[in-house]
Coordinates of C-alpha atoms in Angstrom, one line a residue:
M1 CA -18.9 -66.5 5.4
V2 CA -21.1 -69.3 4.6
E3 CA -19.6 -72.4 3.4
A4 CA -20.9 -75.2 0.3
G5 CA -23.4 -77.0 1.4
E6 CA -25.0 -75.2 4.4
G7 CA -28.8 -75.0 4.0
L8 CA -29.2 -71.0 3.4
G9 CA -32.6 -71.6 5.7
I10 CA -34.9 -68.9 3.6
E11 CA -38.0 -70.3 2.6
A12 CA -39.1 -67.8 0.4
L13 CA -36.0 -69.2 -1.7
R14 CA -37.4 -72.3 -1.9
T15 CA -40.8 -70.8 -3.3
Y16 CA -39.5 -68.5 -6.1
W17 CA -37.4 -71.4 -7.2
A18 CA -40.4 -74.0 -7.9
S19 CA -42.5 -70.9 -9.4
Q20 CA -39.5 -70.7 -12.1
C21 CA -39.1 -74.4 -12.2
F22 CA -42.3 -75.6 -11.6
P23 CA -45.4 -72.8 -13.2
G24 CA -48.3 -73.0 -11.3
S25 CA -47.4 -74.7 -8.8
I26 CA -47.2 -72.7 -6.7
E27 CA -48.4 -69.0 -5.8
R28 CA -45.9 -66.7 -6.7
L29 CA -43.9 -64.4 -4.9
P30 CA -44.4 -59.9 -4.5
Q31 CA -42.9 -58.5 -6.7
D32 CA -41.3 -56.8 -4.3
V33 CA -40.6 -59.5 -2.2
V34 CA -38.9 -61.4 -5.1
K35 CA -36.6 -58.6 -5.7
T36 CA -35.5 -58.3 -1.9
L37 CA -34.8 -62.0 -2.1
L38 CA -31.8 -61.8 -4.8
A39 CA -30.6 -58.7 -3.6
G40 CA -30.2 -60.0 -0.4
L41 CA -28.6 -63.1 -1.4
R42 CA -26.2 -61.0 -3.6
L43 CA -28.0 -62.1 -7.5
N44 CA -27.7 -60.5 -10.5
V45 CA -31.9 -61.3 -12.1
L46 CA -31.4 -62.2 -15.6
E47 CA -28.6 -65.1 -15.1
T48 CA -30.6 -66.4 -11.7
L49 CA -33.3 -66.5 -14.2
R50 CA -31.4 -68.4 -16.5
Y51 CA -29.9 -70.8 -14.6
L52 CA -33.2 -72.0 -13.8
H53 CA -34.7 -72.1 -16.4
H54 CA -32.2 -73.5 -18.7
Q55 CA -30.2 -76.0 -16.1
R56 CA -33.9 -76.5 -14.3
P57 CA -31.1 -78.0 -10.8
D58 CA -33.8 -79.3 -7.6
Y59 CA -33.6 -77.5 -4.7
A60 CA -30.0 -78.5 -3.2
Q61 CA -28.4 -77.2 -6.5
F62 CA -29.8 -74.1 -7.0
E63 CA -28.6 -73.3 -3.0
A64 CA -26.0 -75.0 -3.7
W65 CA -26.0 -72.5 -7.2
V66 CA -26.3 -69.7 -4.8
V67 CA -23.9 -70.3 -2.7
E68 CA -21.4 -70.3 -5.3
R69 CA -22.0 -67.7 -6.9
H70 CA -22.1 -65.3 -4.5
G71 CA -18.9 -66.6 -2.3
S72 CA -17.8 -64.8 0.6
D73 CA -20.1 -61.7 0.1
V74 CA -23.1 -63.4 2.4
T75 CA -22.7 -64.0 6.0
H76 CA -23.7 -65.6 8.5
A77 CA -25.1 -62.1 10.7
A78 CA -26.4 -61.4 6.2
L79 CA -28.4 -63.9 6.2
D80 CA -29.6 -63.2 9.3
R81 CA -31.0 -59.8 8.3
L82 CA -32.7 -61.0 5.3
R83 CA -34.5 -64.5 7.3
R84 CA -35.7 -60.8 9.4
A85 CA -36.5 -58.8 7.0
L86 CA -38.3 -61.3 5.5
A87 CA -40.0 -62.0 8.6
G88 CA -41.4 -58.9 8.5
E89 CA -38.8 -57.3 11.5
A90 CA -38.0 -54.2 10.9
V91 CA -34.5 -54.3 9.6
G92 CA -31.3 -51.3 9.1
S93 CA -29.5 -50.2 7.0
E94 CA -27.0 -53.2 5.8
V95 CA -24.0 -50.1 6.2
G96 CA -24.3 -49.0 9.8
N97 CA -25.8 -46.6 11.7
L98 CA -26.7 -44.0 8.4
D99 CA -27.2 -40.7 10.6
D100 CA -23.7 -38.8 10.4
V101 CA -23.1 -40.2 7.5
D102 CA -23.1 -36.7 4.7
G103 CA -25.7 -37.7 2.1
L104 CA -27.9 -35.2 -0.4
S105 CA -28.6 -31.6 1.3
A106 CA -31.4 -29.2 0.8
D107 CA -30.7 -28.1 -2.2
D108 CA -30.4 -31.4 -3.9
L109 CA -33.4 -32.5 -2.2
A110 CA -35.3 -29.3 -3.9
H111 CA -34.1 -30.4 -7.1
W112 CA -34.7 -34.2 -7.0
D113 CA -38.2 -32.9 -6.3
E114 CA -38.3 -30.6 -9.5
H115 CA -36.2 -32.6 -11.7
G116 CA -36.9 -36.1 -10.5
Y117 CA -33.5 -36.9 -10.3
V118 CA -30.4 -35.7 -8.5
I119 CA -26.4 -36.1 -9.3
L120 CA -24.3 -37.5 -5.5
R121 CA -21.2 -35.1 -5.9
N122 CA -19.2 -38.6 -4.7
A123 CA -20.9 -41.1 -3.7
I124 CA -17.7 -43.4 -3.8
S125 CA -13.9 -42.0 -3.6
E126 CA -11.7 -41.1 -7.3
E127 CA -9.6 -44.0 -6.5
A128 CA -12.6 -47.0 -5.5
A129 CA -13.9 -44.9 -9.0
R130 CA -10.3 -45.4 -10.6
A131 CA -10.3 -49.3 -9.3
S132 CA -13.5 -50.3 -10.8
E133 CA -12.5 -48.5 -14.4
A134 CA -10.0 -50.0 -14.0
A135 CA -11.0 -53.6 -13.3
I136 CA -14.2 -52.8 -16.6
Y137 CA -10.8 -53.1 -18.6
E138 CA -9.0 -55.9 -17.6
F139 CA -12.4 -57.5 -17.3
L140 CA -12.4 -56.6 -21.0
E141 CA -8.9 -57.4 -22.2
M142 CA -8.3 -53.4 -23.6
N143 CA -5.8 -51.4 -23.4
P144 CA -7.3 -48.1 -21.9
G145 CA -4.5 -46.1 -23.6
D146 CA -4.5 -47.7 -26.9
P147 CA -8.6 -47.0 -28.6
A148 CA -7.9 -49.8 -31.5
S149 CA -8.2 -52.3 -27.9
W150 CA -11.6 -50.6 -27.1
Y151 CA -13.8 -52.2 -30.4
P152 CA -13.3 -56.8 -29.3
A153 CA -15.3 -59.2 -29.9
S154 CA -16.4 -60.1 -26.6
L155 CA -17.9 -56.8 -26.0
G156 CA -20.3 -57.0 -28.4
H157 CA -22.6 -54.5 -30.1
S158 CA -23.1 -53.2 -26.8
I159 CA -22.6 -51.0 -23.9
W160 CA -23.5 -53.6 -21.2
V161 CA -20.6 -56.0 -20.0
P162 CA -21.0 -58.6 -16.7
L163 CA -19.1 -58.4 -14.2
L164 CA -20.9 -58.3 -11.2
R165 CA -18.7 -59.0 -9.3
H166 CA -15.4 -58.3 -9.1
P167 CA -13.7 -56.9 -5.3
A168 CA -13.7 -53.1 -6.6
I169 CA -17.8 -53.1 -7.9
V170 CA -18.8 -55.0 -4.9
A171 CA -17.5 -52.1 -2.8
N172 CA -19.2 -49.2 -4.5
R173 CA -22.4 -51.1 -3.2
R174 CA -21.4 -50.5 0.1
S175 CA -20.7 -46.8 -0.1
P176 CA -22.7 -45.0 3.0
R177 CA -23.3 -41.9 1.0
I178 CA -25.0 -44.1 -1.8
H179 CA -27.0 -45.4 0.8
K180 CA -27.8 -42.1 2.8
A181 CA -28.9 -40.6 -0.6
H182 CA -30.9 -43.6 -0.7
A183 CA -32.9 -43.8 2.4
Q184 CA -33.5 -40.0 2.6
L185 CA -35.4 -40.6 -0.8
W186 CA -37.5 -43.3 0.2
G187 CA -37.7 -42.0 3.9
R188 CA -36.6 -45.4 5.3
D189 CA -33.2 -47.3 5.5
D190 CA -33.9 -51.2 4.9
L191 CA -32.7 -51.1 1.9
W192 CA -31.8 -53.4 -1.0
V193 CA -28.5 -53.4 -2.7
T194 CA -29.4 -54.9 -6.6
I195 CA -26.6 -56.1 -7.9
D196 CA -26.1 -55.1 -12.2
Q197 CA -24.4 -54.8 -13.9
V198 CA -21.9 -51.9 -15.4
G199 CA -21.1 -50.3 -18.4
F200 CA -18.5 -49.3 -21.4
N201 CA -19.5 -47.1 -24.0
P202 CA -17.6 -45.9 -26.3
P203 CA -17.0 -43.4 -28.8
E204 CA -18.7 -44.0 -32.1
Q205 CA -17.4 -45.6 -35.0
T206 CA -18.4 -46.3 -38.5
Q207 CA -18.3 -49.9 -38.1
W208 CA -20.1 -49.5 -34.2
P209 CA -22.6 -47.2 -34.0
F210 CA -24.6 -46.1 -30.6
P211 CA -26.0 -49.3 -30.2
G212 CA -28.8 -48.0 -27.7
P213 CA -30.8 -47.9 -25.1
H214 CA -32.1 -44.7 -26.2
L215 CA -35.2 -43.0 -24.5
H216 CA -37.4 -45.7 -22.9
W217 CA -38.8 -46.5 -18.9
D218 CA -38.0 -49.9 -17.4
A219 CA -41.9 -48.7 -15.4
T220 CA -45.1 -49.8 -16.1
L221 CA -46.7 -46.8 -17.6
A222 CA -50.2 -48.2 -15.9
E223 CA -51.7 -46.3 -12.7
P224 CA -51.2 -45.4 -9.8
H225 CA -47.8 -44.1 -10.5
R226 CA -45.3 -45.0 -7.7
L227 CA -42.1 -43.8 -6.4
E228 CA -38.9 -46.7 -7.6
L229 CA -35.4 -45.2 -7.6
Q230 CA -32.4 -46.2 -10.6
G231 CA -28.9 -45.1 -10.4
I232 CA -25.8 -44.9 -12.3
L233 CA -22.5 -44.1 -11.0
C234 CA -19.5 -42.9 -12.5
L235 CA -16.2 -44.1 -12.7
A236 CA -15.0 -41.8 -14.6
D237 CA -15.5 -37.9 -15.9
V238 CA -18.3 -38.0 -18.0
A239 CA -19.0 -35.3 -20.4
A240 CA -22.2 -34.4 -22.0
D241 CA -21.7 -35.4 -25.3
Q242 CA -19.6 -38.5 -24.1
G243 CA -23.0 -41.2 -24.2
A244 CA -23.9 -39.2 -21.1
F245 CA -26.3 -41.1 -19.2
S246 CA -30.3 -39.2 -20.2
C247 CA -33.8 -38.1 -19.2
V248 CA -36.3 -35.7 -19.6
P249 CA -36.0 -33.9 -16.8
G250 CA -39.5 -33.2 -14.6
F251 CA -41.4 -35.7 -16.5
H252 CA -42.5 -37.5 -13.8
R253 CA -44.6 -34.2 -13.0
T254 CA -46.4 -34.0 -16.3
L255 CA -46.5 -38.3 -16.8
K256 CA -50.4 -38.6 -16.1
D257 CA -51.1 -36.0 -18.3
W258 CA -49.1 -36.6 -21.2
L259 CA -50.6 -39.9 -21.3
T260 CA -53.5 -38.8 -22.6
T261 CA -51.7 -37.4 -25.3
V262 CA -51.2 -40.7 -26.9
P263 CA -52.4 -41.2 -30.3
D264 CA -54.8 -44.9 -30.1
G265 CA -53.0 -47.7 -31.1
V266 CA -49.3 -46.5 -30.7
S267 CA -47.6 -47.4 -27.4
A268 CA -46.1 -44.5 -25.0
N269 CA -42.8 -45.6 -25.9
D270 CA -42.5 -45.3 -29.5
H271 CA -45.2 -41.9 -29.4
A272 CA -42.1 -40.6 -26.5
R273 CA -39.4 -41.5 -28.9
R274 CA -40.8 -39.2 -31.5
T275 CA -42.0 -36.6 -29.6
L276 CA -39.6 -36.2 -26.6
T277 CA -35.8 -34.7 -25.9
M278 CA -33.8 -36.2 -23.8
T279 CA -31.1 -33.8 -22.1
P280 CA -27.6 -35.3 -21.6
I281 CA -26.3 -35.3 -17.9
A282 CA -22.7 -34.5 -17.1
A283 CA -20.9 -36.0 -13.7
Q284 CA -17.7 -36.4 -12.4
R285 CA -16.3 -39.7 -11.0
G286 CA -17.5 -41.2 -8.1
D287 CA -21.1 -39.4 -8.9
M288 CA -24.0 -40.9 -9.7
I289 CA -26.7 -39.8 -11.1
I290 CA -30.0 -41.5 -9.1
W291 CA -33.1 -41.1 -11.2
H292 CA -37.2 -42.0 -10.7
H293 CA -37.8 -44.2 -12.5
L294 CA -41.4 -42.6 -14.2
L295 CA -37.9 -40.7 -16.2
P296 CA -38.1 -41.5 -19.9
H297 CA -34.5 -42.1 -19.9
G298 CA -31.7 -44.0 -22.2
S299 CA -28.1 -43.2 -22.7
S300 CA -26.2 -41.7 -25.7
P301 CA -24.3 -41.6 -28.2
N302 CA -20.6 -40.8 -27.6
R303 CA -19.5 -37.9 -30.0
A304 CA -16.2 -37.9 -27.3
Q305 CA -12.5 -39.8 -27.4
R306 CA -12.6 -41.2 -23.7
P307 CA -15.2 -44.2 -23.3
R308 CA -17.6 -43.5 -20.6
V309 CA -17.1 -46.4 -17.8
V310 CA -20.1 -47.4 -15.4
Q311 CA -21.6 -49.1 -13.1
Y312 CA -25.0 -50.1 -12.2
L313 CA -27.3 -50.2 -9.2
S314 CA -29.9 -49.0 -7.5
L315 CA -31.1 -49.6 -3.0
R316 CA -35.5 -50.7 -2.8
P317 CA -36.6 -51.4 0.3
T318 CA -37.5 -54.7 2.4
R319 CA -41.9 -54.0 1.4
Y320 CA -42.8 -50.8 -0.8
A321 CA -45.9 -50.4 -3.0
Y322 CA -45.9 -51.2 -6.9
T323 CA -48.2 -51.1 -9.9
E324 CA -49.0 -55.1 -11.2
Q325 CA -50.2 -54.2 -14.6
W326 CA -47.8 -53.3 -17.5
I327 CA -48.2 -51.1 -19.7
S328 CA -46.1 -50.1 -22.2

C-alpha cells in the first residue's frame, strides 16, 4: 500500500499535471498513454480533470490527491507494473496468468465478428453482482423494495451514478473472466481497466422521463477506423424493455459506406438518430456486454417494473492505435 506523502515516481504523471495546469508549457502525452496512466493509478478521467482545473494544485498536492483517491487499491507492485509498461516493457495481466481462465467461446467470437458485440455470460458471480447492486442502492439511499424511493433528488435527472470505489465495485474490475475476454478481443493481455461510474435507470414516470443517453458514438468517426472496446456489467437481470443497453448490431462493418450517405451540413450523430434503429440487448445478472466502439449505441427507456442497475467498465492495452482527428 502506498502511504500518504510518498512520491509515486512516475514522470508521466508530472507531464500530465503540467499539460493540464499550464497548457502549452509542455508537450501533451499521447491519448493512449494518458488513459493507461489514469487507469493504472485508479483515477477516473472526469474527476481528475475537475480537480486539476478547479483546484490548480502544485505537483506535490496532486500526488497527495492521487494517493488519497486510490487508497489501498494501488500497491507498490501495481506502481512498478505501471512504470515498466510506460517505459515500454512487456507486462502481463494484472490479475495473473489467464491461460486457464474461461473466456469467450468460438461461437462468442464469431458473434463478435458479425455483430460487433458479445455477451460474456457470468462475467462475475451472482454474489458479487448482488453485493454491487446493494452498494448502489445504499449509496443512493434507496430501498430496493420501495419504488417511491427510486427517484431521489440526489439521483437528479440522470442514469449516471458517481460511485467509483466501493469495495464491491472495485472487486468487479479484477474479474479474471472479464480480463480474459478483453485479452481475447485485443489479442494481448497488458490491459488496464477504466475507473468508470455505475448506472441506475428506474422505470419511466411522468415526472421522470427517460433522460438518455440516446443513440450516439463515444468515438471519432474520422478514418482510419480503429478498434476500441466498451462494456457494461449487469448487476441485476435486464429485460429488453427494462432500459437495456441498445445498439445497431453489425454497424461497425458498414460504417464507412454509411458515412458517405450523410447529407452535407448534417452531423453523423444527428443523421443516425433520425435514420437508424437500435436493438435492445437483454442480459442476466452477472453478464457483461462488450461492444465495438464504432457501434452506434445508447440506453433505452425503462418500461418495466424494476430499475436497470449496471456498472460501466472496459479495458485497453498500454499502447494501441487510435485516430486523433475528432469527427462526430
